[in-house]
């Protein structure tokens, strides 16, 4: 085994690799940019080498700097993680030439699978299912019908030069091809000046399913079953699980064997993933691409198979023979992973940059009958930078079956508290509990189908309303009773106020609160059933966790200038706890009008101005692009909210902007 390796990456994946290396007794070196100087990975590694400024193009993507770090430290090999140089065949070739170990597949495999055309040809030659289609010239409608029959309905008739949704028709029979083919040709000609058309199989109810493979340098290769990654937003995976709710043992075996056949065709000698699009209608599956690296979602495979993929990568890179046989690979239970991103789901998932004022992750280990695993590269106080991917952490849970794994995931999300930036956990929690998702009948269009207008939270259930009312009443009553005793001791029961009104959102709930010993209370809501609350909560904590009527619960809250903000799953509500008299007065107050910002273009996040696309005096229409702001490797087009004339431009291309900074003003 290697004595020392260098990790050419950062954040969560660098920490993940270090953990396995520590267990194996392998020393680690990490490289870091200016932005990562105080990172968890730097703290955990045995050695750390600074390689330049924060932009990846000036640090993590500069091969010379990575190789210099290897020479300085005497590292024997490089683990690239994912992203950056992990799928760069030229880098892998150079390491081979310079006699530096590469903890990844051979350069030929990377190069062959990195090219869309060559990879599909190799897949077809290896007997892997590819999407049936006809890419050649189609003379007329009669030929289009003939080709469509050979492919098998339904088919997609698509303009070769298409884009923006134009020049596309789906046909389910001969007649629809006869109507659609000439229409697409005409549309293609008028829209793109090119009337070439191709036809391919249209996948009904498409799902994204991938097979994990593992090979060594001695010709051995196995598959470690599948992961389903259909829950995606803008082609970015959000929730992954293993195994897939779609596959049966026969289909799983076929997909696995085809993935291995493709891997063997390129002498694959590391961990890799063969991705397929599968049809939820008939379980047909077709090759998409092969990722020649460790995948972000690899932990779900590790939890159901018991195989440490990073360890296996190290061993096969060192030249060891793969000890695992196909017959050793089983499926133990179910695992679910969610990617916790620094983005605001209530503002169309715009990136959210800043300092983690609070970062309280759920404890790893047993929870609600299952297992929780946390893969993260940040700590409380760390900065979420604009220079890199917005992923904060990966939350992974395991259960005996899918329902339990999802239940445990929800419980873990309840106990995951972040402040200082926005995060997408409310959205993840809403999906985890959503009826269609729970059924397993999902597709790659799930988010678009179920959240067509974006995410604006979810309405609380009766159970959630009860939990939030009881938590708000207890927190407020506890602090009020404590404040009433100047000696610092808890005042006796007789001195504690019992009658309160909890205003949750815009609804009033009369409450009777009987505080018992510390951590105990009986709460009656609007004269109904009396609820028993037991909790270890004390001031300073931002998670009210315990038992409500004997059932475990956990809700997150934050103090506000007036009241508290409570969050549970996809619900976020402000809670005020008042005396009945104050509650009555509060109900008579007029609502504060929101300021009109339609004549201002404000940056929705800290970032870098890429371009200003308007000029002073220019008339702009509602929805027209005004400027582009880049943050976390994403370019965000900022559009006008109303018609107007540009009055002032306060920033220029290349300027850094803060959240809510006014960039453009209109008359």
XYZ file of C-alpha atoms in Angstrom, residues 167-600:
434
model
C -37.942 21.694 -34.276
C -39.080 18.775 -32.110
C -42.058 16.428 -32.417
C -42.868 13.193 -30.600
C -44.706 10.632 -32.737
C -46.507 7.543 -31.432
C -47.585 6.065 -34.792
C -47.195 6.278 -38.591
C -49.755 9.061 -38.958
C -48.016 11.291 -36.439
C -44.714 10.784 -38.289
C -46.425 11.688 -41.592
C -47.664 14.903 -39.998
C -44.631 15.646 -37.829
C -41.730 15.002 -40.195
C -42.555 17.719 -42.780
C -43.496 20.110 -39.962
C -40.124 19.653 -38.257
C -38.269 20.100 -41.574
C -40.127 23.345 -42.235
C -39.559 24.596 -38.682
C -35.873 23.685 -38.888
C -35.490 25.533 -42.196
C -37.212 28.709 -40.974
C -35.644 28.756 -37.500
C -32.103 27.530 -38.178
C -31.634 27.686 -41.945
C -30.916 23.944 -41.887
C -33.656 21.392 -42.613
C -31.714 18.251 -41.657
C -33.713 16.009 -39.334
C -32.854 12.906 -37.297
C -35.072 10.399 -35.528
C -34.394 8.552 -32.284
C -36.270 6.535 -29.707
C -38.322 8.644 -27.298
C -37.864 7.339 -23.771
C -41.135 7.261 -21.856
C -40.942 8.206 -18.185
C -37.130 8.655 -18.298
C -35.118 7.837 -15.186
C -31.407 8.337 -14.506
C -29.864 5.085 -13.269
C -26.146 4.430 -12.982
C -24.063 1.337 -12.332
C -20.987 1.457 -10.113
C -18.094 -0.570 -11.514
C -14.732 -1.459 -10.029
C -11.786 -2.878 -11.967
C -8.134 -3.674 -11.316
C -4.960 -3.783 -13.424
C -5.238 -7.555 -13.872
C -8.389 -7.702 -16.007
C -10.885 -8.187 -13.180
C -14.030 -6.077 -13.067
C -17.275 -6.214 -11.069
C -20.379 -4.074 -10.644
C -21.667 -2.904 -7.269
C -25.313 -2.567 -8.266
C -27.074 0.672 -9.124
C -27.932 4.145 -7.906
C -30.968 6.145 -8.974
C -30.309 9.852 -9.544
C -33.546 10.980 -11.200
C -34.242 13.852 -8.781
C -32.418 16.621 -10.612
C -32.791 20.356 -11.023
C -31.275 21.837 -14.181
C -29.408 18.550 -14.677
C -27.883 18.909 -11.192
C -28.493 15.893 -8.976
C -30.219 16.680 -5.673
C -31.258 13.322 -4.171
C -29.765 9.906 -4.947
C -30.613 6.462 -3.653
C -29.496 2.866 -3.850
C -30.882 0.567 -4.983
C -33.370 1.962 -7.526
C -37.127 1.600 -6.889
C -37.509 0.735 -10.595
C -35.211 -2.208 -11.118
C -35.933 -5.872 -10.606
C -33.101 -8.430 -10.178
C -33.176 -9.419 -13.859
C -32.869 -5.830 -15.150
C -30.206 -5.054 -12.546
C -28.144 -8.040 -13.714
C -28.452 -7.013 -17.379
C -27.397 -3.431 -16.656
C -24.532 -4.549 -14.446
C -23.182 -7.019 -16.983
C -23.360 -4.435 -19.779
C -21.546 -1.873 -17.600
C -18.779 -4.409 -16.909
C -18.542 -5.269 -20.617
C -17.990 -1.598 -21.449
C -15.442 -1.204 -18.647
C -13.506 -4.233 -19.862
C -13.521 -2.839 -23.414
C -11.282 0.003 -22.222
C -9.317 -2.050 -19.648
C -10.916 -0.081 -16.851
C -8.833 -0.259 -13.686
C -10.446 1.862 -10.968
C -13.851 2.927 -9.634
C -16.138 4.304 -12.323
C -19.789 4.754 -13.180
C -21.745 3.811 -16.290
C -24.820 6.002 -16.628
C -28.049 4.933 -18.306
C -31.400 6.483 -19.075
C -34.105 3.946 -18.222
C -37.773 3.938 -19.107
C -40.197 3.803 -16.219
C -42.780 2.475 -18.652
C -41.037 -0.732 -19.765
C -37.676 -0.808 -17.874
C -35.768 -0.486 -21.126
C -32.361 1.132 -20.582
C -29.887 2.916 -22.825
C -26.282 4.066 -22.383
C -25.685 7.759 -21.688
C -22.024 8.100 -20.694
C -19.317 6.775 -18.418
C -17.849 8.856 -15.603
C -14.236 7.823 -15.139
C -13.889 8.895 -11.522
C -15.447 8.580 -8.097
C -19.012 9.941 -8.113
C -20.338 12.455 -5.605
C -23.095 9.978 -4.704
C -20.791 7.011 -4.021
C -21.732 6.799 -0.285
C -25.140 5.226 -0.991
C -23.374 2.359 -2.766
C -20.958 1.994 0.140
C -23.808 1.764 2.650
C -25.736 -0.982 0.843
C -22.668 -3.050 -0.136
C -20.285 -2.447 2.778
C -17.463 -1.653 0.319
C -15.217 1.385 0.869
C -14.731 2.600 -2.708
C -11.887 4.973 -1.838
C -9.987 2.078 -0.247
C -10.543 -0.059 -3.333
C -9.268 2.765 -5.576
C -6.095 2.977 -3.507
C -5.531 -0.774 -3.567
C -6.012 -1.257 -7.313
C -3.907 1.836 -8.091
C -1.123 0.268 -6.024
C -1.374 -2.814 -8.207
C -3.269 -5.162 -5.906
C -5.625 -7.730 -7.378
C -9.293 -7.076 -6.700
C -10.236 -9.427 -3.880
C -13.978 -8.890 -4.286
C -15.901 -11.255 -6.556
C -19.264 -10.524 -8.144
C -20.853 -13.082 -5.847
C -19.619 -11.078 -2.822
C -21.716 -8.054 -3.751
C -25.109 -8.021 -2.019
C -27.786 -5.417 -1.344
C -28.184 -4.684 2.342
C -31.163 -2.401 2.958
C -31.610 1.019 1.342
C -29.582 4.237 1.331
C -30.548 7.814 0.456
C -28.278 10.819 -0.081
C -29.216 14.475 -0.346
C -26.872 17.248 -1.391
C -27.106 20.217 0.950
C -26.336 23.260 -1.186
C -25.686 26.901 -0.288
C -28.633 28.215 -2.240
C -31.981 29.815 -1.465
C -34.884 27.590 -2.570
C -37.340 30.441 -1.934
C -35.528 32.659 -4.464
C -35.301 30.265 -7.385
C -32.296 28.489 -5.819
C -29.950 31.449 -6.194
C -26.491 30.817 -4.713
C -26.056 31.975 -1.111
C -22.554 32.957 -0.048
C -21.282 33.866 3.387
C -20.072 32.610 6.744
C -21.556 29.630 8.527
C -22.585 31.338 11.769
C -24.057 28.032 12.899
C -23.386 24.582 11.520
C -24.906 21.889 13.701
C -25.064 18.646 11.748
C -26.959 15.577 12.939
C -24.778 13.125 14.803
C -23.456 10.188 12.805
C -24.677 6.798 13.939
C -28.052 5.385 14.899
C -31.218 7.443 14.523
C -34.865 6.351 14.370
C -33.937 2.721 13.710
C -31.505 3.523 10.896
C -28.035 4.987 10.336
C -26.902 8.561 9.617
C -23.668 9.406 7.783
C -22.397 12.938 7.168
C -19.836 13.777 4.469
C -18.788 17.418 4.736
C -15.727 19.597 4.450
C -16.883 22.584 6.506
C -17.254 23.592 10.150
C -19.079 26.321 12.010
C -17.359 29.614 11.204
C -16.149 28.561 7.749
C -16.807 30.697 4.691
C -18.861 29.409 1.759
C -16.885 30.862 -1.134
C -18.091 32.186 -4.462
C -15.211 30.396 -6.215
C -16.357 26.781 -5.936
C -19.306 24.427 -6.069
C -22.080 25.417 -3.604
C -22.321 21.998 -1.922
C -22.012 22.312 1.862
C -22.463 18.676 2.806
C -23.937 15.333 1.858
C -26.448 13.772 4.230
C -26.704 10.001 3.824
C -29.079 7.691 5.663
C -29.571 3.923 5.679
C -32.550 1.807 6.641
C -33.808 -1.715 6.262
C -36.003 -0.568 3.339
C -36.757 2.576 1.329
C -39.444 3.907 3.656
C -37.227 3.608 6.697
C -34.238 5.177 4.934
C -36.454 8.136 3.951
C -37.969 8.417 7.440
C -34.493 8.506 8.957
C -33.484 11.106 6.363
C -36.356 13.348 7.396
C -35.439 12.980 11.074
C -31.806 13.821 10.271
C -32.835 16.915 8.276
C -34.865 18.062 11.292
C -31.647 17.997 13.316
C -29.431 19.730 10.720
C -29.232 23.437 11.512
C -27.406 26.090 9.460
C -27.388 29.867 9.949
C -25.542 32.644 8.142
C -26.448 31.537 4.656
C -29.503 30.035 3.013
C -29.625 26.300 2.323
C -31.838 23.975 0.309
C -32.831 21.685 3.193
C -36.467 22.906 3.274
C -36.792 21.836 -0.363
C -35.120 18.468 0.227
C -37.418 17.824 3.181
C -40.480 18.710 1.102
C -39.439 16.209 -1.580
C -38.640 13.481 0.974
C -42.206 13.707 2.341
C -44.002 14.223 -0.984
C -46.514 11.518 -1.944
C -45.305 10.832 -5.501
C -41.663 10.679 -4.451
C -42.572 8.287 -1.670
C -44.287 6.034 -4.201
C -41.031 5.667 -6.161
C -42.786 6.642 -9.425
C -40.316 9.355 -10.311
C -38.687 10.607 -13.508
C -35.976 13.107 -14.402
C -38.813 15.641 -14.841
C -40.027 15.157 -11.256
C -39.009 18.594 -9.923
C -40.336 20.390 -12.987
C -43.612 18.438 -12.741
C -44.188 18.808 -8.996
C -42.761 22.325 -8.499
C -43.568 24.065 -11.818
C -43.658 27.537 -10.246
C -40.554 26.985 -8.131
C -40.503 26.371 -4.390
C -42.402 28.518 -1.929
C -42.477 26.182 1.042
C -45.243 23.760 1.916
C -48.362 24.081 4.030
C -47.955 22.573 7.508
C -49.823 19.423 8.409
C -51.953 19.272 11.565
C -49.134 17.407 13.306
C -46.603 20.080 12.332
C -48.904 22.869 13.526
C -49.193 21.139 16.906
C -45.418 20.639 17.127
C -44.672 24.275 16.282
C -47.285 25.674 18.687
C -46.055 23.503 21.552
C -42.399 24.329 20.849
C -43.117 28.076 20.650
C -45.207 28.059 23.843
C -42.591 26.079 25.768
C -39.609 28.175 24.629
C -41.365 31.468 25.402
C -42.863 30.253 28.674
C -39.538 28.847 29.857
C -37.646 32.070 29.137
C -40.391 34.236 30.649
C -40.476 32.181 33.858
C -36.679 32.230 34.144
C -36.576 35.993 33.604
C -39.148 36.510 36.368
C -36.724 35.226 39.035
C -33.934 37.765 39.595
C -31.990 35.271 41.701
C -31.312 33.183 38.608
C -33.351 30.259 39.910
C -36.440 28.946 38.144
C -39.533 30.622 39.600
C -42.109 28.279 41.184
C -45.090 27.066 39.161
C -47.480 29.479 40.907
C -45.635 32.492 39.462
C -45.643 31.292 35.859
C -48.224 32.719 33.438
C -50.486 29.980 32.060
C -52.623 31.714 29.428
C -50.955 32.642 26.155
C -51.804 33.081 22.491
C -49.444 31.647 19.878
C -49.691 33.539 16.575
C -48.398 31.142 13.943
C -48.201 32.826 10.577
C -51.472 34.768 10.559
C -53.499 32.360 12.739
C -54.131 32.770 16.478
C -54.099 29.755 18.811
C -55.105 30.250 22.491
C -52.813 28.094 24.635
C -52.747 26.977 28.259
C -49.172 26.237 29.351
C -48.408 24.358 32.556
C -44.661 24.233 33.102
C -43.557 21.400 35.352
C -40.009 20.572 36.278
C -37.264 21.748 33.927
C -37.804 20.061 30.549
C -41.469 19.167 31.113
C -44.745 20.866 30.225
C -48.420 20.210 29.564
C -49.901 22.307 26.769
C -53.551 22.650 25.777
C -54.345 24.263 22.420
C -57.666 26.096 22.076
C -59.316 24.035 24.822
C -58.593 20.726 23.096
C -56.427 17.755 24.021
C -53.618 18.298 26.521
C -50.201 17.558 25.015
C -47.232 16.392 27.078
C -43.842 17.824 26.125
C -40.495 16.530 27.372
C -37.332 18.234 26.089
C -33.732 18.943 27.188
C -33.885 22.320 25.413
C -32.343 25.309 27.153
C -31.700 28.911 26.034
C -28.893 29.170 23.509
C -29.908 26.047 21.627
C -31.549 26.406 18.228
C -33.142 22.987 18.076
C -36.130 22.038 20.201
C -35.887 18.265 20.357
C -37.609 15.735 22.560
C -40.878 13.850 22.942
C -44.340 15.234 22.230
C -47.052 12.886 23.478
C -44.388 10.190 23.615
C -43.313 10.618 19.948
C -39.851 11.955 18.978
C -39.802 15.366 17.299
C -37.327 18.128 16.461
C -37.971 21.637 15.158
C -35.437 24.348 14.339
C -35.910 27.922 15.439
C -34.154 31.277 15.519
C -34.839 34.357 17.626
C -36.185 37.319 15.726
C -36.643 40.957 16.745
C -40.284 40.070 17.220
C -41.009 36.437 17.929
C -39.268 33.383 16.522
C -38.789 31.760 13.131
C -39.619 28.049 13.237
C -38.668 25.540 10.551
C -39.727 21.952 10.171
C -39.250 20.005 6.943
C -40.490 22.338 4.170
C -42.442 24.577 6.573
C -41.124 27.970 7.708
C -43.377 30.099 9.941
C -42.938 33.061 12.250
C -44.336 32.510 15.732
C -45.310 35.199 18.213
C -46.249 34.250 21.762
C -48.344 36.972 23.400
C -50.703 37.558 26.278
C -54.356 37.456 25.139
C -54.565 41.264 25.371
C -51.455 41.846 23.242
C -52.653 39.244 20.742
C -55.944 41.141 20.386
C -54.084 44.407 19.765
C -51.762 42.674 17.308
C -54.722 41.480 15.235
C -55.782 45.114 14.725
C -52.430 46.300 13.373
C -52.392 47.014 9.612
C -49.990 44.899 7.577
C -46.753 46.634 6.650
C -46.511 47.205 2.920
C -43.481 45.808 1.169
C -41.238 48.417 -0.488
C -41.470 48.680 -4.282
C -38.134 47.524 -5.677
C -39.309 47.038 -9.265
C -37.256 50.074 -10.370
C -34.071 48.710 -8.862
